[in-house]
PDB file of C-alpha atoms in Angstrom:
ATOM      1  CA  UNK A  21      86.275 -16.462 -38.229  1.00 40.00           C
ATOM      2  CA  UNK A  22      88.852 -16.552 -35.420  1.00 44.00           C
ATOM      3  CA  UNK A  23      89.580 -13.501 -33.289  1.00 51.00           C
ATOM      4  CA  UNK A  24      93.102 -13.312 -31.905  1.00 52.00           C
ATOM      5  CA  UNK A  25      95.431 -10.389 -32.249  1.00 51.00           C
ATOM      6  CA  UNK A  26      98.591  -9.685 -30.249  1.00 47.00           C
ATOM      7  CA  UNK A  27      99.477  -6.028 -30.157  1.00 46.00           C
ATOM      8  CA  UNK A  28     101.776  -3.927 -27.986  1.00 42.00           C
ATOM      9  CA  UNK A  29      99.936  -1.973 -25.308  1.00 43.00           C
ATOM     10  CA  UNK A  30     100.596   1.732 -25.054  1.00 41.00           C
ATOM     11  CA  UNK A  31     100.986   1.307 -21.291  1.00 35.00           C
ATOM     12  CA  UNK A  32     100.111  -1.584 -19.054  1.00 35.00           C
ATOM     13  CA  UNK A  33      99.540   0.339 -15.847  1.00 36.00           C
ATOM     14  CA  UNK A  34     102.460  -1.407 -14.149  1.00 36.00           C
ATOM     15  CA  UNK A  35     105.988  -0.384 -13.448  1.00 32.00           C
ATOM     16  CA  UNK A  36     108.456  -1.211 -16.155  1.00 36.00           C
ATOM     17  CA  UNK A  37     109.022  -0.229 -19.735  1.00 40.00           C
ATOM     18  CA  UNK A  38     105.318   0.137 -20.628  1.00 49.00           C
ATOM     19  CA  UNK A  39     105.557  -2.340 -23.512  1.00 51.00           C
ATOM     20  CA  UNK A  40     103.399  -5.163 -22.201  1.00 68.00           C
ATOM     21  CA  UNK A  41     101.696  -7.264 -24.820  1.00 86.00           C
ATOM     22  CA  UNK A  42      97.963  -7.465 -24.914  1.00 89.00           C
ATOM     23  CA  UNK A  43      95.934  -9.897 -26.940  1.00 94.00           C
ATOM     24  CA  UNK A  44      92.426  -9.527 -28.298  1.00 97.00           C
ATOM     25  CA  UNK A  45      90.707 -12.903 -28.207  1.00 96.00           C
ATOM     26  CA  UNK A  46      87.238 -14.330 -28.697  1.00 96.00           C
ATOM     27  CA  UNK A  47      85.357 -14.289 -25.396  1.00 96.00           C
ATOM     28  CA  UNK A  48      84.144 -17.524 -23.916  1.00 92.00           C
ATOM     29  CA  UNK A  49      82.131 -18.627 -20.918  1.00 91.00           C
ATOM     30  CA  UNK A  50      85.366 -18.676 -18.899  1.00 95.00           C
ATOM     31  CA  UNK A  51      85.535 -14.883 -19.336  1.00 96.00           C
ATOM     32  CA  UNK A  52      82.069 -14.176 -17.905  1.00 96.00           C
ATOM     33  CA  UNK A  53      83.267 -13.329 -14.393  1.00 97.00           C
ATOM     34  CA  UNK A  54      85.704 -10.709 -15.719  1.00 97.00           C
ATOM     35  CA  UNK A  55      83.191  -9.349 -18.250  1.00 97.00           C
ATOM     36  CA  UNK A  56      80.581  -9.025 -15.506  1.00 97.00           C
ATOM     37  CA  UNK A  57      83.050  -7.336 -13.122  1.00 97.00           C
ATOM     38  CA  UNK A  58      84.238  -4.822 -15.738  1.00 97.00           C
ATOM     39  CA  UNK A  59      80.722  -4.049 -16.933  1.00 97.00           C
ATOM     40  CA  UNK A  60      79.446  -3.571 -13.385  1.00 96.00           C
ATOM     41  CA  UNK A  61      82.191  -1.027 -12.704  1.00 96.00           C
ATOM     42  CA  UNK A  62      80.527   1.183 -15.328  1.00 94.00           C
ATOM     43  CA  UNK A  63      77.031   0.469 -14.020  1.00 96.00           C
ATOM     44  CA  UNK A  64      77.944   1.403 -10.435  1.00 94.00           C
ATOM     45  CA  UNK A  65      79.944   4.504 -11.378  1.00 93.00           C
ATOM     46  CA  UNK A  66      77.224   5.817 -13.682  1.00 90.00           C
ATOM     47  CA  UNK A  67      77.785   7.780 -16.856  1.00 90.00           C
ATOM     48  CA  UNK A  68      78.461   4.891 -19.236  1.00 91.00           C
ATOM     49  CA  UNK A  69      75.581   2.399 -18.977  1.00 92.00           C
ATOM     50  CA  UNK A  70      71.802   2.618 -19.010  1.00 93.00           C
ATOM     51  CA  UNK A  71      71.542  -0.409 -16.721  1.00 91.00           C
ATOM     52  CA  UNK A  72      70.281   0.766 -13.346  1.00 94.00           C
ATOM     53  CA  UNK A  73      71.510  -2.199 -11.287  1.00 95.00           C
ATOM     54  CA  UNK A  74      74.606  -4.374 -11.322  1.00 96.00           C
ATOM     55  CA  UNK A  75      74.227  -7.317 -13.667  1.00 95.00           C
ATOM     56  CA  UNK A  76      74.412 -10.918 -12.498  1.00 96.00           C
ATOM     57  CA  UNK A  77      76.575 -13.535 -14.141  1.00 94.00           C
ATOM     58  CA  UNK A  78      73.378 -15.050 -15.573  1.00 95.00           C
ATOM     59  CA  UNK A  79      72.344 -11.727 -17.128  1.00 96.00           C
ATOM     60  CA  UNK A  80      75.777 -11.335 -18.700  1.00 95.00           C
ATOM     61  CA  UNK A  81      75.553 -14.950 -19.921  1.00 94.00           C
ATOM     62  CA  UNK A  82      72.252 -14.103 -21.638  1.00 94.00           C
ATOM     63  CA  UNK A  83      73.922 -11.032 -23.181  1.00 94.00           C
ATOM     64  CA  UNK A  84      76.867 -13.143 -24.413  1.00 93.00           C
ATOM     65  CA  UNK A  85      74.507 -15.788 -25.793  1.00 92.00           C
ATOM     66  CA  UNK A  86      72.505 -13.135 -27.669  1.00 93.00           C
ATOM     67  CA  UNK A  87      75.467 -12.585 -30.006  1.00 94.00           C
ATOM     68  CA  UNK A  88      74.432 -15.214 -32.541  1.00 92.00           C
ATOM     69  CA  UNK A  89      75.708 -16.282 -34.862  1.00 92.00           C
ATOM     70  CA  UNK A  90      78.936 -15.547 -33.006  1.00 92.00           C
ATOM     71  CA  UNK A  91      80.920 -15.531 -36.249  1.00 93.00           C
ATOM     72  CA  UNK A  92      78.851 -12.521 -37.339  1.00 95.00           C
ATOM     73  CA  UNK A  93      78.338 -10.838 -33.934  1.00 97.00           C
ATOM     74  CA  UNK A  94      81.597 -11.434 -32.054  1.00 97.00           C
ATOM     75  CA  UNK A  95      82.471 -10.669 -28.453  1.00 98.00           C
ATOM     76  CA  UNK A  96      86.151 -10.269 -27.610  1.00 98.00           C
ATOM     77  CA  UNK A  97      88.268  -9.664 -24.540  1.00 98.00           C
ATOM     78  CA  UNK A  98      91.645  -8.026 -24.112  1.00 98.00           C
ATOM     79  CA  UNK A  99      94.088  -9.986 -21.980  1.00 96.00           C
ATOM     80  CA  UNK A 100      97.167  -8.457 -20.399  1.00 94.00           C
ATOM     81  CA  UNK A 101      99.358 -10.749 -18.357  1.00 90.00           C
ATOM     82  CA  UNK A 102      96.662 -13.421 -18.627  1.00 91.00           C
ATOM     83  CA  UNK A 103      94.044 -11.136 -17.037  1.00 95.00           C
ATOM     84  CA  UNK A 104      90.919  -9.898 -18.850  1.00 97.00           C
ATOM     85  CA  UNK A 105      91.086  -6.085 -18.683  1.00 97.00           C
ATOM     86  CA  UNK A 106      88.536  -5.029 -21.325  1.00 98.00           C
ATOM     87  CA  UNK A 107      85.908  -6.394 -23.676  1.00 98.00           C
ATOM     88  CA  UNK A 108      83.972  -5.372 -26.759  1.00 98.00           C
ATOM     89  CA  UNK A 109      81.221  -6.648 -29.004  1.00 98.00           C
ATOM     90  CA  UNK A 110      79.526  -6.166 -32.319  1.00 98.00           C
ATOM     91  CA  UNK A 111      75.774  -6.485 -31.882  1.00 97.00           C
ATOM     92  CA  UNK A 112      72.656  -6.191 -33.964  1.00 95.00           C
ATOM     93  CA  UNK A 113      71.850  -2.505 -34.189  1.00 94.00           C
ATOM     94  CA  UNK A 114      68.118  -3.177 -34.446  1.00 93.00           C
ATOM     95  CA  UNK A 115      66.040  -6.363 -34.440  1.00 91.00           C
ATOM     96  CA  UNK A 116      64.357  -5.570 -37.775  1.00 95.00           C
ATOM     97  CA  UNK A 117      66.110  -7.283 -40.690  1.00 94.00           C
ATOM     98  CA  UNK A 118      66.355  -4.099 -42.760  1.00 95.00           C
ATOM     99  CA  UNK A 119      69.097  -2.919 -40.391  1.00 93.00           C
ATOM    100  CA  UNK A 120      71.211  -6.081 -40.692  1.00 94.00           C
ATOM    101  CA  UNK A 121      73.926  -4.243 -42.639  1.00 95.00           C
ATOM    102  CA  UNK A 122      74.665  -2.120 -39.513  1.00 96.00           C
ATOM    103  CA  UNK A 123      76.486  -3.269 -36.373  1.00 97.00           C
ATOM    104  CA  UNK A 124      76.620  -1.600 -32.977  1.00 97.00           C
ATOM    105  CA  UNK A 125      80.005  -1.453 -31.266  1.00 98.00           C
ATOM    106  CA  UNK A 126      80.180  -1.563 -27.470  1.00 97.00           C
ATOM    107  CA  UNK A 127      83.344  -1.602 -25.355  1.00 97.00           C
ATOM    108  CA  UNK A 128      84.238  -1.463 -21.659  1.00 97.00           C
ATOM    109  CA  UNK A 129      87.636  -1.156 -19.997  1.00 97.00           C
ATOM    110  CA  UNK A 130      88.575  -2.050 -16.427  1.00 97.00           C
ATOM    111  CA  UNK A 131      88.766   1.166 -14.408  1.00 94.00           C
ATOM    112  CA  UNK A 132      92.385   0.422 -13.434  1.00 92.00           C
ATOM    113  CA  UNK A 133      93.416   0.184 -17.092  1.00 94.00           C
ATOM    114  CA  UNK A 134      91.658   3.220 -18.535  1.00 91.00           C
ATOM    115  CA  UNK A 135      93.903   5.651 -20.377  1.00 88.00           C
ATOM    116  CA  UNK A 136      96.229   2.854 -21.514  1.00 90.00           C
ATOM    117  CA  UNK A 137      95.079   2.672 -25.153  1.00 93.00           C
ATOM    118  CA  UNK A 138      92.702  -0.254 -24.687  1.00 96.00           C
ATOM    119  CA  UNK A 139      89.681   1.715 -25.881  1.00 96.00           C
ATOM    120  CA  UNK A 140      91.587   2.657 -29.045  1.00 97.00           C
ATOM    121  CA  UNK A 141      92.515  -0.991 -29.562  1.00 97.00           C
ATOM    122  CA  UNK A 142      88.893  -2.080 -29.184  1.00 97.00           C
ATOM    123  CA  UNK A 143      87.522   0.565 -31.554  1.00 98.00           C
ATOM    124  CA  UNK A 144      90.205  -0.404 -34.098  1.00 97.00           C
ATOM    125  CA  UNK A 145      89.217  -4.056 -33.662  1.00 98.00           C
ATOM    126  CA  UNK A 146      85.523  -3.175 -34.030  1.00 98.00           C
ATOM    127  CA  UNK A 147      86.028  -1.287 -37.286  1.00 98.00           C
ATOM    128  CA  UNK A 148      88.161  -4.076 -38.767  1.00 97.00           C
ATOM    129  CA  UNK A 149      85.819  -6.835 -37.561  1.00 97.00           C
ATOM    130  CA  UNK A 150      82.709  -5.059 -38.870  1.00 97.00           C
ATOM    131  CA  UNK A 151      84.333  -4.434 -42.243  1.00 97.00           C
ATOM    132  CA  UNK A 152      85.492  -8.060 -42.514  1.00 96.00           C
ATOM    133  CA  UNK A 153      81.937  -9.253 -41.831  1.00 96.00           C
ATOM    134  CA  UNK A 154      80.471  -7.092 -44.579  1.00 96.00           C
ATOM    135  CA  UNK A 155      78.738  -4.493 -42.409  1.00 97.00           C
ATOM    136  CA  UNK A 156      78.405  -1.136 -44.167  1.00 97.00           C
ATOM    137  CA  UNK A 157      78.150   0.977 -41.003  1.00 97.00           C
ATOM    138  CA  UNK A 158      79.393   0.685 -37.457  1.00 98.00           C
ATOM    139  CA  UNK A 159      77.383   2.532 -34.831  1.00 98.00           C
ATOM    140  CA  UNK A 160      78.135   3.773 -31.337  1.00 97.00           C
ATOM    141  CA  UNK A 161      75.431   4.750 -28.861  1.00 97.00           C
ATOM    142  CA  UNK A 162      76.961   6.660 -25.940  1.00 96.00           C
ATOM    143  CA  UNK A 163      76.074   9.197 -23.310  1.00 97.00           C
ATOM    144  CA  UNK A 164      76.860  12.594 -24.815  1.00 97.00           C
ATOM    145  CA  UNK A 165      78.789  13.662 -21.699  1.00 96.00           C
ATOM    146  CA  UNK A 166      81.054  10.580 -21.755  1.00 95.00           C
ATOM    147  CA  UNK A 167      84.127  12.593 -22.786  1.00 95.00           C
ATOM    148  CA  UNK A 168      86.432   9.589 -23.302  1.00 94.00           C
ATOM    149  CA  UNK A 169      84.036   7.797 -25.653  1.00 95.00           C
ATOM    150  CA  UNK A 170      83.157  11.008 -27.509  1.00 97.00           C
ATOM    151  CA  UNK A 171      86.893  11.588 -28.048  1.00 96.00           C
ATOM    152  CA  UNK A 172      87.274   8.022 -29.407  1.00 96.00           C
ATOM    153  CA  UNK A 173      84.388   8.501 -31.802  1.00 97.00           C
ATOM    154  CA  UNK A 174      85.967  11.695 -33.118  1.00 97.00           C
ATOM    155  CA  UNK A 175      89.456  10.154 -33.284  1.00 97.00           C
ATOM    156  CA  UNK A 176      88.138   7.352 -35.520  1.00 98.00           C
ATOM    157  CA  UNK A 177      86.128   9.662 -37.798  1.00 97.00           C
ATOM    158  CA  UNK A 178      82.704   8.641 -36.555  1.00 98.00           C
ATOM    159  CA  UNK A 179      80.003  11.186 -37.360  1.00 98.00           C
ATOM    160  CA  UNK A 180      77.478  12.196 -34.722  1.00 98.00           C
ATOM    161  CA  UNK A 181      74.093  11.861 -36.392  1.00 97.00           C
ATOM    162  CA  UNK A 182      71.780  12.538 -33.517  1.00 97.00           C
ATOM    163  CA  UNK A 183      71.234  13.297 -29.862  1.00 98.00           C
ATOM    164  CA  UNK A 184      68.273  12.208 -27.777  1.00 97.00           C
ATOM    165  CA  UNK A 185      67.959  14.826 -25.005  1.00 97.00           C
ATOM    166  CA  UNK A 186      67.752  13.216 -21.561  1.00 96.00           C
ATOM    167  CA  UNK A 187      67.335   9.896 -23.303  1.00 95.00           C
ATOM    168  CA  UNK A 188      68.630   7.662 -20.537  1.00 96.00           C
ATOM    169  CA  UNK A 189      69.058   7.491 -16.806  1.00 94.00           C
ATOM    170  CA  UNK A 190      72.073   5.817 -15.183  1.00 95.00           C
ATOM    171  CA  UNK A 191      72.368   3.942 -11.865  1.00 94.00           C
ATOM    172  CA  UNK A 192      73.012   7.221 -10.052  1.00 93.00           C
ATOM    173  CA  UNK A 193      69.686   8.620 -11.247  1.00 93.00           C
ATOM    174  CA  UNK A 194      71.371  11.104 -13.574  1.00 95.00           C
ATOM    175  CA  UNK A 195      69.641  11.819 -16.870  1.00 96.00           C
ATOM    176  CA  UNK A 196      72.015  11.833 -19.847  1.00 97.00           C
ATOM    177  CA  UNK A 197      71.651  13.000 -23.406  1.00 97.00           C
ATOM    178  CA  UNK A 198      72.320   9.984 -25.641  1.00 97.00           C
ATOM    179  CA  UNK A 199      74.454  10.554 -28.719  1.00 98.00           C
ATOM    180  CA  UNK A 200      74.402   8.387 -31.832  1.00 97.00           C
ATOM    181  CA  UNK A 201      77.551   7.988 -33.937  1.00 98.00           C
ATOM    182  CA  UNK A 202      78.298   6.098 -37.126  1.00 98.00           C
ATOM    183  CA  UNK A 203      81.174   5.399 -39.447  1.00 98.00           C
ATOM    184  CA  UNK A 204      80.638   4.196 -42.990  1.00 97.00           C
ATOM    185  CA  UNK A 205      82.807   1.198 -43.841  1.00 96.00           C
ATOM    186  CA  UNK A 206      84.363   0.496 -47.183  1.00 80.00           C
ATOM    187  CA  UNK A 207      84.396  -3.082 -48.377  1.00 64.00           C
ATOM    188  CA  UNK A 208      87.155  -5.373 -47.116  1.00 58.00           C
ATOM    189  CA  UNK A 209      89.837  -5.898 -49.741  1.00 52.00           C
TER     190      UNK A 209
END
């Protein structure tokens, strides 16, 4: 199943008319540097990742390779002006086979492009991609104080089904409550 969508960006962060085109495309090895850079922005800043140290290219390669089969567990990037500015993935929610009907959505946006609608585009992509692959639920696992991601979950009618108090520490040593969200998916028509 090919991933490629061209959609108008709400704002591209540059001067002009604000109607830059972004494309959502399947991620490849050539995107690893950008994926690693964007992910590490969240690790270093704290508040959005449970990784305590910046990830190496090799660690991100292992993460990318873990999405197998790729047709079922895709990883995509958003390109604007040829530059990777965000990425997302559908992953196994749990290694036990009884959970195989659920997919976990993760997404990260370059700090210079936040607030431009890229998170909305990636959540929209995730819902559509999960539905097309026959998943019955899409799940988000986020720090409960991550206001932007909480707002996205609410905007897309995800239901918070649990909170693990002080469930994770970030790279800054801050303990965060971890919130669990899901959205039931109707069958693809």
